[in-house]
Amino acid sequence: MPTDAPPARAGIDLDGVVRALGARSPRLIEGDDVQRRAAVATIVRPTGDDLEVLLIRRAERESDPWSGHMAFPGGGQDPRDADLVETSIRETMEEVGLPLRERGALMGRLDDVRAMAGGRVTGLVVSPFVFRVDGEVPLGTSDEVAEIHWSRLGPMFRGERDATIDYPWQGQTIRLPGFRIEAPSDRIVWGLTHKMLSLFFARLRGED
């Protein structure tokens, strides 16, 4: 393990995030099979000796394949967006009312991930961008967002919040990994957002 990796019981600090994000360039997904692009904002803020991450629970909508899931704020790229960073900023404002241009600072970008829906890979590629905010910031739900939660990263990073969900797939039930947030404790981050957080934690550990 790298010498600058956080001790076993430590929280995560901003300096560690900056070092991890700067250690290498993000892996980007290109190709003819990329049909759509989206971006999300992984928003962190300092709290004591740890960081909290902003999570939403998506509203229940029949048209949304990730309806009701725990997620980062974000959404599909609009042709009017100058780039994917702008997509993440615009979508965050639309979904939770947080003006990242004024109240946040971009720290870096994580690896692109391919979205899955119904157990199948889609043509959608999602780019996560990491932002920092400080203290209390304006937040509010929208038609797309049912709940907003801040949850500490340290316990998830250390494996203290590991959880599983039972997912019906092709006539059977499979068990998928997740992170249980602190409150309410019945909310579990799984699927695409769990994958993005796991990639983030791997970067922090210097494992990739």
Short mmCIF file of C-alpha atoms in Angstrom, two decimals:
data_model
loop_
_atom_site.label_atom_id
_atom_site.label_comp_id
_atom_site.label_asym_id
_atom_site.label_seq_id
_atom_site.Cartn_x
_atom_site.Cartn_y
_atom_site.Cartn_z
CA MET A 1 0.00 0.00 0.00
CA PRO A 2 1.38 3.47 -0.82
CA THR A 3 2.80 5.37 2.16
CA ASP A 4 0.38 8.26 1.60
CA ALA A 5 -2.71 5.98 1.80
CA PRO A 6 -5.02 6.84 4.71
CA PRO A 7 -4.47 4.82 7.92
CA ALA A 8 -7.02 2.09 8.56
CA ARG A 9 -9.22 4.14 10.87
CA ALA A 10 -8.65 7.55 9.33
CA GLY A 11 -11.16 9.59 7.46
CA ILE A 12 -10.60 10.94 3.97
CA ASP A 13 -9.19 14.43 3.56
CA LEU A 14 -9.12 16.85 0.67
CA ASP A 15 -5.34 16.65 0.25
CA GLY A 16 -5.63 12.89 -0.25
CA VAL A 17 -8.34 13.38 -2.86
CA VAL A 18 -6.25 15.95 -4.74
CA ARG A 19 -3.22 13.62 -4.76
CA ALA A 20 -5.29 10.64 -5.90
CA LEU A 21 -7.03 12.53 -8.70
CA GLY A 22 -3.74 13.99 -9.89
CA ALA A 23 -1.87 10.68 -9.87
CA ARG A 24 -3.00 9.79 -13.39
CA SER A 25 -5.33 10.91 -16.15
CA PRO A 26 -8.89 9.52 -16.10
CA ARG A 27 -9.65 6.60 -18.40
CA LEU A 28 -12.08 7.79 -21.06
CA ILE A 29 -14.41 5.60 -23.08
CA GLU A 30 -14.62 6.29 -26.81
CA GLY A 31 -15.95 4.30 -29.74
CA ASP A 32 -18.81 3.82 -32.16
CA ASP A 33 -20.83 1.96 -29.52
CA VAL A 34 -21.11 5.11 -27.39
CA GLN A 35 -24.61 6.34 -28.20
CA ARG A 36 -25.14 8.89 -25.44
CA ARG A 37 -23.11 10.67 -22.79
CA ALA A 38 -23.96 11.88 -19.32
CA ALA A 39 -22.10 13.47 -16.43
CA VAL A 40 -22.54 13.42 -12.67
CA ALA A 41 -21.15 15.54 -9.86
CA THR A 42 -19.44 13.73 -6.99
CA ILE A 43 -19.67 16.57 -4.46
CA VAL A 44 -17.65 16.36 -1.23
CA ARG A 45 -17.29 18.66 1.75
CA PRO A 46 -15.04 18.53 4.83
CA THR A 47 -16.58 17.46 8.14
CA GLY A 48 -14.27 17.00 11.11
CA ASP A 49 -11.51 14.59 10.04
CA ASP A 50 -13.55 13.15 7.17
CA LEU A 51 -15.44 14.12 4.03
CA GLU A 52 -19.13 13.85 3.31
CA VAL A 53 -20.51 13.09 -0.15
CA LEU A 54 -23.79 14.40 -1.54
CA LEU A 55 -26.22 11.67 -2.59
CA ILE A 56 -29.75 11.88 -3.94
CA ARG A 57 -32.55 9.37 -4.23
CA ARG A 58 -34.04 9.64 -7.67
CA ALA A 59 -37.78 10.21 -7.88
CA GLU A 60 -40.01 7.27 -8.79
CA ARG A 61 -40.66 7.62 -12.53
CA GLU A 62 -41.72 4.89 -14.94
CA SER A 63 -39.61 6.38 -17.73
CA ASP A 64 -36.42 6.29 -15.62
CA PRO A 65 -34.50 2.96 -15.60
CA TRP A 66 -32.79 4.13 -12.39
CA SER A 67 -36.03 5.23 -10.74
CA GLY A 68 -35.75 5.38 -6.95
CA HIS A 69 -32.00 4.65 -6.93
CA MET A 70 -29.45 6.40 -4.76
CA ALA A 71 -27.24 8.44 -7.07
CA PHE A 72 -25.07 11.49 -7.65
CA PRO A 73 -26.79 14.52 -9.16
CA GLY A 74 -26.33 14.54 -12.91
CA GLY A 75 -27.86 13.63 -16.23
CA GLY A 76 -27.58 13.53 -19.99
CA GLN A 77 -25.41 15.86 -22.02
CA ASP A 78 -27.32 18.59 -23.80
CA PRO A 79 -26.14 19.77 -27.25
CA ARG A 80 -25.91 23.26 -25.78
CA ASP A 81 -23.42 22.17 -23.09
CA ALA A 82 -19.89 23.30 -23.91
CA ASP A 83 -18.49 20.10 -22.37
CA LEU A 84 -19.30 17.38 -19.86
CA VAL A 85 -18.19 19.51 -16.91
CA GLU A 86 -20.89 21.98 -17.88
CA THR A 87 -23.35 19.08 -18.08
CA SER A 88 -22.58 18.08 -14.49
CA ILE A 89 -22.89 21.69 -13.27
CA ARG A 90 -26.14 22.34 -15.13
CA GLU A 91 -27.75 19.08 -14.04
CA THR A 92 -26.76 19.66 -10.40
CA MET A 93 -28.42 23.06 -10.47
CA GLU A 94 -31.56 21.66 -12.09
CA GLU A 95 -31.84 18.69 -9.74
CA VAL A 96 -30.82 20.05 -6.33
CA GLY A 97 -30.47 23.83 -6.78
CA LEU A 98 -26.74 23.92 -5.98
CA PRO A 99 -24.80 26.49 -8.09
CA LEU A 100 -21.45 24.74 -8.40
CA ARG A 101 -19.90 27.57 -10.41
CA GLU A 102 -20.33 29.91 -7.46
CA ARG A 103 -20.23 27.56 -4.47
CA GLY A 104 -18.04 24.69 -5.66
CA ALA A 105 -14.54 23.99 -6.97
CA LEU A 106 -13.73 21.29 -9.52
CA MET A 107 -11.09 18.91 -8.11
CA GLY A 108 -10.81 16.40 -10.93
CA ARG A 109 -12.41 13.68 -12.99
CA LEU A 110 -12.88 9.96 -12.36
CA ASP A 111 -12.85 7.22 -14.98
CA ASP A 112 -15.75 6.99 -17.42
CA VAL A 113 -18.18 4.15 -16.72
CA ARG A 114 -20.65 2.34 -18.95
CA ALA A 115 -24.19 2.49 -17.63
CA MET A 116 -26.21 -0.67 -17.13
CA ALA A 117 -29.98 -0.99 -16.94
CA GLY A 118 -31.92 -4.18 -16.28
CA GLY A 119 -28.65 -6.11 -16.02
CA ARG A 120 -27.53 -5.12 -19.52
CA VAL A 121 -24.87 -2.72 -20.74
CA THR A 122 -26.36 0.30 -22.48
CA GLY A 123 -24.91 2.69 -25.02
CA LEU A 124 -24.68 5.38 -22.33
CA VAL A 125 -21.30 6.45 -20.92
CA VAL A 126 -21.21 8.45 -17.68
CA SER A 127 -18.37 10.80 -16.70
CA PRO A 128 -18.05 11.60 -12.96
CA PHE A 129 -16.52 14.94 -11.91
CA VAL A 130 -15.40 15.57 -8.33
CA PHE A 131 -16.26 18.94 -6.79
CA ARG A 132 -15.54 20.44 -3.40
CA VAL A 133 -17.94 22.64 -1.44
CA ASP A 134 -17.54 24.11 2.04
CA GLY A 135 -20.07 24.36 4.85
CA GLU A 136 -23.79 24.67 4.28
CA VAL A 137 -24.86 25.14 0.68
CA PRO A 138 -28.32 25.74 -0.84
CA LEU A 139 -30.09 22.49 -1.65
CA GLY A 140 -33.62 21.53 -2.59
CA THR A 141 -35.43 18.65 -4.22
CA SER A 142 -36.98 18.82 -7.70
CA ASP A 143 -39.29 16.73 -9.87
CA GLU A 144 -36.35 14.39 -10.51
CA VAL A 145 -35.15 14.10 -6.91
CA ALA A 146 -37.06 12.66 -3.95
CA GLU A 147 -34.39 12.96 -1.24
CA ILE A 148 -31.00 14.56 -0.58
CA HIS A 149 -28.46 13.14 1.88
CA TRP A 150 -24.93 13.91 3.02
CA SER A 151 -23.08 10.73 4.02
CA ARG A 152 -19.55 10.30 5.37
CA LEU A 153 -17.07 8.73 2.98
CA GLY A 154 -14.68 7.33 5.61
CA PRO A 155 -16.94 4.50 6.85
CA MET A 156 -17.73 3.47 3.26
CA PHE A 157 -14.04 3.63 2.32
CA ARG A 158 -13.11 1.37 5.26
CA GLY A 159 -15.81 -1.20 4.47
CA GLU A 160 -17.89 -0.38 7.55
CA ARG A 161 -20.98 0.42 5.47
CA ASP A 162 -20.82 -2.54 3.07
CA ALA A 163 -24.22 -3.99 2.22
CA THR A 164 -25.96 -6.12 -0.39
CA ILE A 165 -29.25 -5.99 -2.23
CA ASP A 166 -31.25 -8.83 -3.75
CA TYR A 167 -31.88 -8.12 -7.42
CA PRO A 168 -34.28 -10.14 -9.61
CA TRP A 169 -32.62 -11.09 -12.89
CA GLN A 170 -33.64 -13.61 -15.55
CA GLY A 171 -35.95 -15.51 -13.24
CA GLN A 172 -33.53 -15.69 -10.33
CA THR A 173 -32.34 -13.47 -7.53
CA ILE A 174 -28.74 -12.31 -7.46
CA ARG A 175 -26.97 -10.47 -4.67
CA LEU A 176 -25.29 -7.18 -5.59
CA PRO A 177 -22.84 -5.14 -3.48
CA GLY A 178 -23.68 -1.75 -2.08
CA PHE A 179 -22.96 0.87 0.59
CA ARG A 180 -25.50 1.60 3.31
CA ILE A 181 -25.63 5.32 4.05
CA GLU A 182 -25.71 6.54 7.65
CA ALA A 183 -29.21 7.94 7.70
CA PRO A 184 -31.73 6.76 6.84
CA SER A 185 -29.98 3.41 7.19
CA ASP A 186 -32.36 1.62 4.81
CA ARG A 187 -30.94 3.58 1.85
CA ILE A 188 -28.36 1.56 -0.07
CA VAL A 189 -26.10 2.86 -2.83
CA TRP A 190 -25.74 0.15 -5.45
CA GLY A 191 -25.35 -0.34 -9.19
CA LEU A 192 -23.77 2.48 -11.18
CA THR A 193 -23.17 4.84 -8.24
CA HIS A 194 -21.64 2.03 -6.16
CA LYS A 195 -19.29 1.32 -9.07
CA MET A 196 -18.26 4.99 -9.32
CA LEU A 197 -17.65 5.23 -5.56
CA SER A 198 -15.65 1.99 -5.64
CA LEU A 199 -13.48 3.38 -8.45
CA PHE A 200 -13.01 6.56 -6.41
CA PHE A 201 -11.93 4.53 -3.37
CA ALA A 202 -9.53 2.48 -5.51
CA ARG A 203 -7.91 5.73 -6.66
CA LEU A 204 -7.59 6.87 -3.05
CA ARG A 205 -5.89 3.59 -2.14
CA GLY A 206 -3.55 3.82 -5.14
CA GLU A 207 -4.78 0.46 -6.39
CA ASP A 208 -5.22 1.42 -10.05
#
